[in-house]
Amino acid sequence: MVSAYSQYAWLIPLFPLLSFLILTAAGRTLRGAGPYISIVAAFASFVLAVLIFWERVSGGVEDFTWNKLQWLRLGDTSLTMGFEVTNLNALMLVVVTLVSLLVNIYSTGYMHDDERIHVFFAYIALFTFSMLGLVISENLVQLFIFWELVGVCSFLLVGFWYFKPEARAAAKKAFIVTRVGDVGLFLGMLLLFWVMPEHSLSFSAITNAFNQGQIPEATATWIAILIFIGAMGKSGQFPLHTWLPDAMEGPTPISALIHAATMVAAGVYLVARTYPIFMEAPTALTVVAAVGAFTAIFAATIGTAQNDIKRILAYSTVSQLGYMMMALGIGTSVALTAGIFHLFTHAFFKALLFLGAGSVIHAVHTQDIHEMGGVGRHMKVTAWTFAVGALALSGIFPLSGFWSKDAILTEALVQGHPVLFAVGLIAAFFTAFYMSRLFFLVFTGTSRSPQGGHAHESPVSMTFPLMVLAVLAVAAGFVFTPFNPWLGGWLTGEAHEEHANYLVMVLSTLAGLLGIGLGYLMYYKQSVRSDLVSGPAPGLYTLLSRKYYIDELYQLVIVRPLQGIGSLLHLFDVYVVDGVVRLCSYAVTGAGRLGSRMQNGQVQTYGLATLLGLLILMLALAGRRFIDAG
Amino acid sequence: MGATGLATPYLTLAAILFCIGLYGALSKKNAVIVLLSIELMLNSVNLNLVAFSKYGVKPGLTGQMFSLFNITVAAAEAAVGIAILIALYRNKGTTDVNEMDSMKR
């Protein structure tokens, strides 16, 4: 079947780019209209993405690739640019444009009073453009360009309130830490460029070469691990996760956009896109699974001891991304589907949770959950939609998070990874616990701060996206249930059997309910003392609330030595480099001053200068003869 | 060596005279002494001319003729120089060369 819309997929990123250009050029002059331009552009992208998605869902349209744009010639090989529409990125396009559209609408309310609202919308448009470009890239080099653009945008947006020192530090941290991962990705690309037939980096060529086993396993392992390091940086996997919670310093709609659909999803998307490489490298898959599982439980435990509403959600994101990576690490096409499926549902309920948190922050002007309380009475829509998001994240039947978590856990068990299964289950328990803690502390009980009592519901521009996302958080799970494995077949092109594993369903629901129950008893009924753990083991609580001292460790092991080297180099710069420069300038000014002092109008001085000049001339002549003779 | 060897005492004397003259011309404060020093330098040149015309590679009268011209021109120069000095002295009331820096402006 000939595709009607897929060939226009390149327009999808262009709408936000256009909006970015208009907003940047016109800027302040259309301060009021700016957001609407951005919304219209996002809406146009969304409509086109939905059309393409619908086309691919309804009729078996083949993958569409266009790569005629030649932009770099290297000897005999040339790099092309283009775009590709597959089922995987059609799905991503819908998720990204939808979340971006909702964040745009939300931001008109949330950022209403900000002086630089037009800049904010311009940045969002650029961010959306980069992410969409990344998604439809046809080859790895082009993807890398957009990958870096996404990094730049996160820097701009996290540091949007640049007058706050924490925001500046967080922006720098987000940029630098993800850059560490990018080095890995870049090395992986170089290695791939070296070994690939005809140096082609297009995804279809990569898929062919690796599916046919043209690349030896050892090489594939290295490439896969290097690419995964890039994904670790962007998706906040264990050693490189530290930037993600700090990125909370940016405006809340940005947290939703970065955490739900764009930047952090890019890492998972990258692994999924280059999955044929990972399939050829079992060792790399093990690494992916191990890192993912560790990240999932590691971040979930930190989440239980944080007090900043956005930071809890941030650690939750890190944990859920760990889940996705763990799924991808299992290494089957079902597991790939499960990982992408979790990405898909997570995008909706995590965007919902962040926007809900933003709505609360907007009303009570604090981010500390201990200063909130009783907010639910005044903000019914926010409270209910937040509850839906929290339940979906906790994996409660039949919300979307339940199905996607279940898919991952089932696949872990079926493929014989009991450790991954257990880790996933425990992480699910912690997730449910910290979400119920968050919910009960914020929305129920009595107010613990002066502003909390006067909180009132946010404007429609903010509650409307919440409602849309709440509906999606409920409904999105039904595209891939054990009874409806449609998504799996559609996404990977392989027929999936239905295997409902009731043991897994019961266990995961039990873990979720246990977590929620414990949170309920501790923070709502208060029948279980909340210092149950922190009382007898204060060290453990401190360890968790200080995030396992990873930041401090980095400070000690990496930042300090680097600063030391930096200040040494700075001294070298000040005294040696600057010294030479200053010496030059002193020499010239000294000569100038001497020259001006020589011109004192006295014939005798001039005579002396003439004599000296003559002597130098004679010495030079004599010296030249001497050298000639030698 | 030969002829040049015989010229050496003259040339040495001329060099000493020249250096004394140069030193005086560059360091003395009194303009009259400076003029005298210049005369010394001119005379050392004359001495050279005569020495070479007698003991040089091609002895002849040319050098001696030149030295006569030199003496004439030096006399004329001294006359003009003294005249300028007197005019300056009348204007400024001093013969100190350090004061004579109007070229600077």
XYZ file of C-alpha atoms in Angstrom:
735
model
C 0.000 0.000 0.000
C 1.341 3.412 -0.924
C 1.687 5.669 2.052
C -0.262 8.872 1.796
C 0.978 10.715 4.846
C 4.291 9.080 5.739
C 6.098 10.884 2.950
C 5.176 14.178 4.613
C 6.554 13.099 7.974
C 9.415 15.581 7.571
C 6.866 18.342 8.129
C 6.268 17.213 11.703
C 9.531 18.610 13.119
C 9.344 21.622 10.830
C 6.240 23.095 12.454
C 7.905 23.573 15.839
C 11.052 24.800 14.099
C 8.995 27.410 12.281
C 7.379 28.429 15.533
C 10.824 28.687 17.136
C 12.087 30.886 14.305
C 9.049 33.173 14.439
C 9.217 33.470 18.213
C 12.942 34.150 18.135
C 12.696 36.715 15.365
C 9.581 38.520 16.537
C 10.116 37.832 20.239
C 8.915 40.560 22.486
C 6.796 42.257 19.849
C 4.202 39.488 19.894
C 4.404 38.729 23.549
C 0.716 37.917 23.877
C 0.372 35.940 20.658
C 3.621 33.980 21.022
C 2.197 31.058 23.004
C -0.630 30.651 20.529
C 1.749 30.379 17.596
C 3.571 27.695 19.517
C 0.345 25.845 20.325
C -0.850 25.998 16.714
C 2.488 24.593 15.523
C 2.424 21.821 18.112
C -1.155 21.051 17.150
C -0.272 20.835 13.462
C 2.540 18.410 14.261
C 0.242 16.396 16.461
C -2.454 16.110 13.776
C 0.041 14.975 11.161
C 1.587 12.499 13.611
C -1.828 11.065 14.370
C -2.618 10.752 10.646
C 0.615 8.858 10.050
C 0.056 6.698 13.082
C -3.486 5.923 12.006
C -2.342 5.085 8.517
C 0.219 2.649 9.862
C -2.206 1.096 12.285
C -5.035 0.610 9.823
C -3.206 -0.745 6.783
C 0.062 -2.644 6.600
C 2.060 0.287 5.268
C 5.708 -0.448 4.634
C 8.461 1.524 6.268
C 9.051 4.739 4.417
C 12.599 5.984 3.967
C 13.850 9.069 2.189
C 17.563 9.782 2.341
C 18.433 11.735 -0.779
C 19.901 14.775 0.921
C 23.683 14.417 0.644
C 25.432 16.694 3.060
C 28.922 15.373 3.732
C 31.341 13.566 1.490
C 34.206 11.584 3.038
C 36.411 10.180 0.344
C 34.327 7.568 -1.401
C 31.553 7.439 1.149
C 29.019 10.167 1.621
C 26.718 10.871 4.502
C 23.104 11.513 3.714
C 20.265 13.045 5.620
C 16.688 12.047 5.427
C 13.843 10.661 7.419
C 12.288 7.330 8.040
C 8.863 6.332 9.229
C 8.548 3.001 10.969
C 5.953 1.728 13.374
C 8.277 2.437 16.285
C 8.880 6.059 15.472
C 5.299 6.645 14.367
C 4.354 5.737 17.927
C 7.060 8.013 19.328
C 5.925 10.867 17.099
C 2.417 10.690 18.518
C 3.643 10.528 22.112
C 6.101 13.404 21.705
C 3.751 15.711 19.830
C 0.863 14.982 22.173
C 2.829 15.612 25.365
C 4.446 18.656 23.785
C 1.039 20.039 22.796
C -0.350 19.523 26.279
C 2.739 21.050 27.879
C 2.361 24.038 25.564
C -1.256 24.532 26.607
C -0.366 24.041 30.262
C 2.487 26.535 30.066
C 0.182 29.357 28.967
C -1.285 29.121 32.457
C 1.800 28.148 34.432
C 4.196 30.684 32.912
C 1.594 33.410 32.550
C 3.324 35.931 34.771
C 6.841 35.281 33.525
C 8.644 38.163 31.866
C 10.335 35.931 29.287
C 7.362 33.802 28.331
C 8.097 34.210 24.614
C 11.631 32.920 25.149
C 10.236 30.009 27.078
C 7.898 29.057 24.263
C 10.652 29.462 21.711
C 12.826 27.048 23.718
C 9.991 24.538 24.022
C 9.461 24.708 20.264
C 13.168 24.132 19.655
C 13.155 21.264 22.111
C 10.176 19.658 20.405
C 11.814 20.133 17.029
C 15.021 18.445 18.211
C 13.230 15.508 19.733
C 11.025 14.968 16.677
C 14.055 15.250 14.424
C 15.813 12.677 16.582
C 12.852 10.348 16.294
C 12.499 10.434 12.519
C 16.246 10.464 11.775
C 17.157 7.961 9.138
C 20.752 7.393 10.216
C 22.840 7.480 13.334
C 24.825 10.607 12.482
C 21.702 12.644 11.947
C 20.279 11.218 15.147
C 23.444 12.305 16.955
C 23.039 15.883 15.711
C 19.506 16.074 17.077
C 20.653 14.197 20.160
C 23.063 17.038 20.919
C 20.411 19.623 20.088
C 18.165 18.017 22.687
C 21.035 18.368 25.142
C 21.414 22.055 24.331
C 17.691 22.630 24.756
C 17.682 20.897 28.120
C 20.542 23.181 29.143
C 18.571 26.240 28.049
C 15.347 25.133 29.694
C 16.697 23.738 32.954
C 18.617 26.983 33.345
C 15.665 29.069 32.194
C 15.525 30.877 35.532
C 19.195 31.651 35.271
C 19.073 34.210 38.055
C 18.818 31.316 40.519
C 22.305 29.880 41.172
C 20.856 26.370 41.666
C 19.203 26.535 38.256
C 22.493 27.547 36.654
C 24.330 24.724 38.392
C 21.622 22.230 37.426
C 21.720 23.317 33.789
C 25.474 22.891 33.686
C 25.231 19.541 35.405
C 22.565 18.287 32.988
C 24.706 19.360 30.070
C 28.014 17.981 31.310
C 26.820 14.670 32.721
C 24.872 13.779 29.597
C 27.930 14.792 27.590
C 29.893 12.056 29.356
C 27.423 9.581 27.917
C 27.565 11.240 24.531
C 31.282 10.510 24.315
C 30.386 6.842 24.597
C 27.747 7.116 21.909
C 30.154 8.941 19.646
C 32.847 6.303 20.083
C 30.233 3.657 19.349
C 29.318 5.475 16.153
C 32.970 5.658 15.115
C 33.408 1.946 15.727
C 30.237 1.227 13.798
C 31.360 3.461 10.930
C 34.592 1.488 10.814
C 33.111 -1.986 10.718
C 29.922 -1.400 8.740
C 29.897 -2.454 5.077
C 30.332 0.674 2.929
C 30.508 2.718 6.156
C 26.769 3.139 6.094
C 25.233 4.355 9.331
C 21.603 4.235 8.271
C 19.379 2.217 10.535
C 18.197 -0.071 7.771
C 21.801 -0.925 6.828
C 22.641 -1.529 10.488
C 19.615 -3.802 10.855
C 20.575 -5.775 7.763
C 24.233 -6.148 8.658
C 23.572 -7.286 12.205
C 20.616 -9.513 11.410
C 22.750 -11.337 8.870
C 25.559 -11.678 11.377
C 28.104 -9.791 9.282
C 29.629 -8.223 12.357
C 31.553 -10.407 14.841
C 30.050 -10.681 18.264
C 32.972 -9.087 20.111
C 32.704 -5.954 17.969
C 28.951 -5.912 18.325
C 29.335 -6.084 22.094
C 31.636 -3.091 22.178
C 29.399 -1.076 19.868
C 26.317 -1.979 21.863
C 27.904 -1.073 25.188
C 29.207 2.247 23.854
C 25.791 3.122 22.450
C 24.267 2.124 25.760
C 26.604 4.524 27.576
C 25.079 7.305 25.481
C 21.631 6.075 26.414
C 22.675 5.936 30.086
C 23.567 9.603 30.007
C 20.337 10.771 28.439
C 18.068 8.352 30.273
C 19.664 8.913 33.660
C 20.836 5.342 34.270
C 22.772 4.582 37.398
C 26.186 6.196 37.369
C 25.026 9.083 35.184
C 21.651 9.685 36.858
C 22.684 12.581 39.055
C 21.728 15.317 36.619
C 18.107 14.255 36.374
C 16.823 15.149 39.861
C 18.771 18.406 39.743
C 17.071 19.257 36.460
C 13.994 19.910 38.614
C 15.277 23.462 38.978
C 13.745 24.226 35.603
C 10.117 25.311 35.248
C 7.721 22.446 36.012
C 6.239 22.092 32.488
C 9.780 21.448 31.351
C 10.238 18.750 33.923
C 7.129 17.125 32.484
C 8.387 17.462 28.938
C 11.931 16.280 29.668
C 10.860 13.466 31.955
C 7.868 12.161 30.169
C 8.324 12.171 26.472
C 11.467 13.742 25.189
C 14.978 13.820 26.516
C 15.054 10.866 28.876
C 12.972 8.789 26.470
C 15.649 9.430 23.843
C 18.007 6.969 25.523
C 15.421 4.195 25.592
C 14.444 5.026 22.035
C 18.081 4.866 20.941
C 18.523 1.390 22.379
C 15.260 0.257 20.805
C 16.234 1.767 17.459
C 19.615 0.031 17.436
C 18.181 -3.145 18.926
C 19.586 -5.434 16.183
C 23.064 -4.572 17.476
C 22.096 -5.514 21.014
C 20.482 -8.729 19.795
C 23.889 -9.765 18.433
C 25.621 -9.018 21.716
C 24.323 -11.056 24.671
C 26.953 -9.599 26.995
C 25.801 -6.091 26.230
C 22.212 -7.139 26.859
C 23.218 -8.439 30.261
C 24.876 -5.121 31.027
C 21.741 -3.254 29.938
C 19.515 -5.450 32.071
C 21.799 -5.209 35.097
C 22.191 -1.440 34.905
C 18.462 -1.014 34.318
C 17.433 -3.234 37.202
C 19.918 -1.658 39.572
C 18.780 1.828 38.561
C 15.141 0.842 39.034
C 15.543 -0.261 42.632
C 18.271 2.219 43.512
C 16.242 5.265 42.512
C 13.032 3.841 43.961
C 14.628 3.578 47.406
C 15.921 7.151 47.179
C 12.411 8.261 46.249
C 11.070 7.099 49.588
C 13.176 9.571 51.552
C 12.898 12.786 49.544
C 10.821 15.754 50.618
C 10.689 17.854 47.461
C 7.588 16.952 45.449
C 9.365 17.276 42.116
C 12.426 15.386 43.280
C 10.342 12.412 44.321
C 8.871 12.366 40.839
C 12.330 12.783 39.340
C 13.666 9.733 41.171
C 10.544 7.935 40.133
C 11.402 8.747 36.522
C 14.938 7.437 36.986
C 13.489 4.274 38.482
C 10.936 3.790 35.698
C 13.595 4.358 33.059
C 15.552 1.641 34.794
C 12.511 -0.577 34.324
C 12.463 0.169 30.615
C 16.171 -0.548 30.257
C 15.780 -3.727 32.230
C 13.055 -4.808 29.823
C 15.233 -4.030 26.825
C 18.052 -5.984 28.430
C 16.021 -9.174 28.440
C 16.618 -9.261 24.732
C 13.533 -10.639 23.041
C 11.110 -8.913 20.737
C 8.424 -9.190 23.395
C 10.760 -7.554 25.869
C 11.458 -4.786 23.367
C 7.742 -4.247 23.013
C 7.313 -4.267 26.772
C 10.033 -1.648 27.196
C 8.595 0.636 24.540
C 5.125 0.026 25.900
C 6.258 1.147 29.335
C 7.840 4.212 27.736
C 4.497 4.897 26.067
C 2.324 4.598 29.195
C 4.949 6.258 31.396
C 4.953 9.287 29.096
C 1.317 9.921 29.905
C 1.160 9.265 33.607
C 4.493 10.881 34.389
C 3.566 13.980 32.396
C 0.296 13.954 34.317
C 2.098 13.703 37.658
C 4.541 16.483 36.852
C 1.881 18.810 35.564
C -0.231 17.989 38.630
C 2.732 18.756 40.874
C 3.175 22.003 38.944
C -0.448 22.845 39.581
C 0.057 22.305 43.317
C 3.268 24.328 43.367
C 1.483 27.071 41.449
C -1.142 27.184 44.197
C 0.902 26.837 47.398
C 4.280 28.283 46.288
C 6.404 25.621 47.930
C 7.871 22.335 46.841
C 8.307 20.730 50.263
C 5.640 18.101 50.796
C 5.845 18.593 54.553
C 4.663 22.170 54.101
C 1.654 21.136 52.052
C -1.243 19.005 53.233
C -4.955 19.281 52.693
C -4.479 20.684 49.220
C -6.980 18.192 47.807
C -9.951 19.965 49.392
C -9.283 23.130 47.411
C -8.022 21.568 44.192
C -10.419 18.792 43.275
C -9.379 18.348 39.627
C -5.677 18.333 40.427
C -6.152 15.913 43.301
C -8.230 13.422 41.323
C -6.076 13.465 38.221
C -2.966 13.201 40.386
C -4.474 10.206 42.133
C -5.069 8.557 38.764
C -1.445 9.207 37.775
C -0.131 7.920 41.092
C -2.208 4.743 40.836
C -1.092 4.207 37.254
C 2.539 4.632 38.305
C 2.007 2.247 41.218
C 0.799 -0.380 38.761
C -2.758 -0.807 40.021
C -5.220 -2.767 37.890
C -6.513 -1.780 35.335
C -4.601 1.462 34.796
C -1.964 1.744 32.086
C 1.033 1.331 34.407
C -0.270 -2.044 35.519
C -0.220 -3.470 31.997
C 3.172 -2.131 31.051
C 4.853 -3.156 34.300
C 3.174 -6.502 34.042
C 4.456 -7.002 30.510
C 8.009 -6.404 31.709
C 7.741 -8.610 34.779
C 6.081 -11.429 32.870
C 8.751 -11.396 30.219
C 11.476 -11.389 32.884
C 9.974 -14.438 34.513
C 9.179 -16.284 31.273
C 12.694 -15.772 29.919
C 14.183 -17.135 33.115
C 15.471 -14.046 34.891
C 14.154 -14.503 38.456
C 16.540 -11.865 39.797
C 15.253 -9.215 37.407
C 11.725 -10.253 38.284
C 12.363 -9.926 42.006
C 14.096 -6.571 41.620
C 11.196 -5.327 39.505
C 8.709 -6.466 42.102
C 10.544 -4.821 44.997
C 10.956 -1.613 43.007
C 7.216 -1.677 42.306
C 6.579 -1.914 46.048
C 8.807 1.084 46.772
C 7.224 3.012 43.927
C 3.744 2.462 45.305
C 4.977 3.398 48.778
C 6.573 6.712 47.879
C 3.674 7.680 45.636
C 1.139 7.091 48.381
C 3.385 8.941 50.831
C 3.503 11.839 48.406
C -0.211 11.776 47.752
C -1.354 11.563 51.365
C 1.096 14.168 52.613
C 0.142 16.642 49.899
C -3.532 16.214 49.297
C -5.054 14.893 52.529
C -4.996 15.908 56.164
C -4.707 19.476 57.313
C -2.675 22.270 55.873
C 0.796 22.744 57.347
C 1.605 26.096 55.751
C -0.125 29.484 55.603
C -0.512 29.428 51.808
C -1.889 25.883 51.783
C -5.156 26.985 53.360
C -5.840 29.511 50.610
C -4.912 27.253 47.729
C -7.389 27.330 44.873
C -7.732 25.406 41.668
C -5.526 26.304 38.703
C -6.969 27.875 35.536
C -8.547 25.754 32.816
C -5.446 25.990 30.641
C -3.699 23.948 33.320
C -6.456 21.566 34.358
C -7.448 20.659 30.802
C -4.114 18.939 30.006
C -4.389 17.170 33.358
C -7.748 15.740 32.443
C -6.624 14.642 28.987
C -3.576 12.955 30.463
C -5.640 11.305 33.191
C -7.862 9.721 30.562
C -4.782 8.532 28.688
C -3.172 7.240 31.870
C -6.203 5.054 32.348
C -6.757 4.000 28.764
C -3.298 3.801 27.195
C -2.588 0.421 28.730
C -5.167 -1.442 26.728
C -3.162 -1.435 23.507
C -0.964 -4.218 24.856
C -2.461 -6.541 27.406
C -1.913 -10.276 27.636
C -5.350 -10.585 26.054
C -4.611 -8.117 23.280
C -1.022 -8.486 22.078
C -1.650 -6.278 19.078
C 1.043 -3.708 19.860
C 3.777 -6.318 20.020
C 3.019 -7.729 16.600
C 2.632 -4.304 15.107
C 5.803 -2.873 16.623
C 8.228 -5.698 15.973
C 6.641 -7.406 12.989
C 6.624 -10.740 14.786
C 3.448 -12.438 15.876
C 3.164 -12.577 19.640
C 1.487 -15.324 21.532
C -0.931 -14.477 24.239
C 0.449 -15.566 27.509
C -1.279 -14.177 30.517
C 0.641 -14.996 33.641
C -1.776 -14.662 36.538
C 0.929 -15.277 39.111
C 2.763 -12.173 37.911
C -0.405 -10.115 37.845
C -1.307 -11.098 41.384
C 2.208 -10.571 42.708
C 2.658 -7.157 41.079
C -0.767 -5.980 42.227
C 0.055 -7.256 45.692
C 3.360 -5.350 45.700
C 1.559 -2.174 44.610
C -1.233 -2.570 47.164
C 1.239 -3.349 49.944
C 3.163 -0.180 49.150
C 0.028 1.934 49.032
C -1.314 0.291 52.181
C 1.853 1.007 54.106
C 1.814 4.605 52.901
C -1.857 4.886 53.876
C -1.258 3.598 57.375
C 1.812 5.764 57.893
C 0.751 9.053 56.445
C -3.069 9.041 56.440
C -4.182 6.966 59.422
C -0.869 7.544 61.153
C -1.433 4.249 62.916
C 2.029 3.113 61.892
C 4.700 5.511 63.044
C 6.417 7.105 60.075
C 9.761 6.729 61.840
C 9.329 2.964 61.669
C 12.584 2.716 59.759
C 14.223 6.047 60.470
C 13.782 5.578 64.243
C 15.781 2.406 64.781
C 18.061 2.946 61.796
C 18.674 6.664 61.335
C 21.762 5.886 59.286
C 19.698 4.163 56.629
C 17.314 7.101 56.373
C 20.182 9.571 56.092
C 21.780 7.382 53.449
C 18.566 7.446 51.410
C 17.789 11.108 51.876
C 21.331 11.974 50.877
C 20.878 9.822 47.744
C 23.535 7.275 48.748
C 26.082 10.114 48.757
C 26.625 9.678 45.042
C 26.816 13.425 44.491
C 29.259 13.773 47.355
C 31.298 10.896 45.944
C 31.442 12.544 42.541
C 32.330 15.784 44.237
C 35.215 14.083 45.990
C 36.463 11.756 43.261
C 35.820 13.717 40.089
C 34.882 17.323 40.686
C 37.549 18.180 43.286
C 40.505 16.663 41.382
C 39.271 18.290 38.206
C 38.961 21.592 39.998
C 42.458 21.072 41.358
C 43.826 20.425 37.892
C 41.759 23.330 36.653
C 43.201 25.755 39.171
C 46.711 24.504 38.429
C 46.101 25.089 34.742
C 44.640 28.438 35.647
C 47.821 29.339 37.501
C 49.815 28.224 34.476
C 47.595 30.412 32.367
C 47.921 33.412 34.649
C 51.646 33.236 35.225
C 53.129 31.584 32.144
C 50.813 32.324 29.236
C 49.685 35.702 30.506
C 53.257 36.349 31.649
C 54.595 35.926 28.133
C 51.858 38.120 26.743
C 52.495 40.760 29.374
C 56.233 40.588 28.706
C 55.590 41.291 25.028
C 53.400 44.235 25.826
C 55.888 45.591 28.381
C 58.698 45.254 25.839
C 56.769 47.184 23.242
C 55.550 49.903 25.605
C 59.049 50.127 27.069
C 60.552 50.569 23.633
C 57.913 53.174 22.851
C 58.584 55.036 26.073
C 62.329 54.942 25.425
C 61.719 56.221 21.903
C 59.615 59.093 23.114
C 62.183 59.980 25.776
C 64.893 59.956 23.112
C 63.051 62.638 21.163
C 63.927 65.408 23.600
C 65.113 67.932 21.055
C 68.757 67.715 22.108
C 71.215 67.164 19.322
C 73.581 65.303 21.581
C 71.037 62.600 22.339
C 70.289 62.217 18.657
C 73.985 62.011 17.994
C 74.374 59.287 20.583
C 71.510 57.338 19.011
C 73.104 57.681 15.607
C 76.410 56.473 16.995
C 74.780 53.453 18.634
C 72.934 52.655 15.407
C 76.199 52.875 13.481
C 77.902 50.573 15.956
C 75.099 48.008 15.685
C 75.263 48.210 11.908
C 79.006 47.666 11.968
C 78.752 44.776 14.385
C 76.071 43.208 12.208
C 78.228 43.548 9.122
C 81.231 42.122 10.940
C 79.137 39.299 12.321
C 77.809 38.464 8.906
C 81.300 38.205 7.542
C 82.218 36.032 10.477
C 79.272 33.706 9.810
C 80.020 33.610 6.075
C 83.586 32.713 6.829
C 82.484 29.994 9.193
C 102.202 45.345 6.250
C 104.701 47.467 4.426
C 103.397 50.969 3.912
C 100.361 50.455 6.088
C 102.587 49.495 9.002
C 104.260 52.889 8.821
C 100.831 54.567 8.839
C 99.727 52.833 12.046
C 100.929 55.501 14.558
C 99.157 58.209 12.558
C 95.988 56.190 12.305
C 96.096 55.390 16.018
C 96.547 59.029 16.865
C 93.683 59.904 14.518
C 91.430 57.311 16.170
C 92.282 58.638 19.650
C 91.607 62.189 18.509
C 88.330 61.124 16.911
C 87.169 59.378 20.065
C 88.059 62.389 22.232
C 86.170 64.595 19.787
C 83.185 62.298 19.715
C 83.105 62.122 23.477
C 83.266 65.886 23.742
C 80.644 66.447 21.089
C 78.198 64.107 22.807
C 78.793 64.973 26.440
C 79.967 68.587 26.878
C 77.488 71.160 28.060
C 79.134 74.230 26.633
C 78.226 74.752 22.994
C 81.661 76.276 22.240
C 83.425 73.163 23.550
C 81.062 71.041 21.421
C 82.117 73.023 18.357
C 85.762 72.565 19.347
C 85.202 68.809 19.701
C 83.724 68.676 16.213
C 86.862 70.427 14.970
C 88.904 67.709 16.705
C 86.978 65.011 14.853
C 87.452 66.829 11.555
C 91.178 67.088 12.236
C 91.454 63.388 12.977
C 89.863 62.779 9.580
C 92.382 65.130 7.998
C 95.158 63.216 9.701
C 93.825 60.002 8.201
C 93.634 61.573 4.751
C 97.215 62.723 4.913
C 98.461 59.406 6.356
C 96.808 57.410 3.609
C 97.960 59.767 0.856
C 101.523 59.192 2.015
C 101.483 55.501 3.074
C 98.336 54.162 1.405
C 98.039 51.536 -1.343
C 98.295 54.196 -4.064
C 100.205 57.202 -2.634
C 99.352 60.541 -4.215
C 98.411 64.147 -3.517
C 94.673 63.643 -3.676
C 94.293 63.001 0.060
C 96.327 66.035 1.019
C 94.259 68.154 -1.353
C 91.139 66.848 0.328
C 92.462 67.697 3.730
C 93.044 71.262 2.582
C 89.491 71.468 1.340
C 88.367 70.046 4.659
C 90.204 72.656 6.653
C 88.647 75.374 4.542
C 85.161 74.009 4.889
C 85.705 73.442 8.640
C 86.781 77.045 9.038
C 83.663 78.201 7.224
C 81.539 75.898 9.350
C 83.119 77.151 12.546
C 82.446 80.714 11.473
C 78.805 79.973 10.752
C 78.508 77.865 13.929
C 79.957 80.595 16.138
C 77.665 83.116 14.501
C 74.627 80.965 15.287
C 75.890 80.426 18.825
C 76.282 84.145 19.404
C 72.792 84.734 18.098
C 71.459 82.027 20.419
C 73.421 83.464 23.329
C 71.934 86.839 22.716
C 68.440 85.333 22.713
C 68.738 82.924 25.601
C 71.665 84.190 27.615
C 73.308 80.781 27.824
C 75.577 78.489 25.876
C 74.422 75.320 27.650
C 73.392 72.785 24.963
C 70.900 71.182 27.367
C 68.849 74.340 27.195
C 68.779 74.292 23.437
C 65.910 71.925 22.867
C 63.605 74.139 20.819
C 63.691 71.507 18.039
C 61.478 69.419 20.225
C 58.540 71.733 19.680
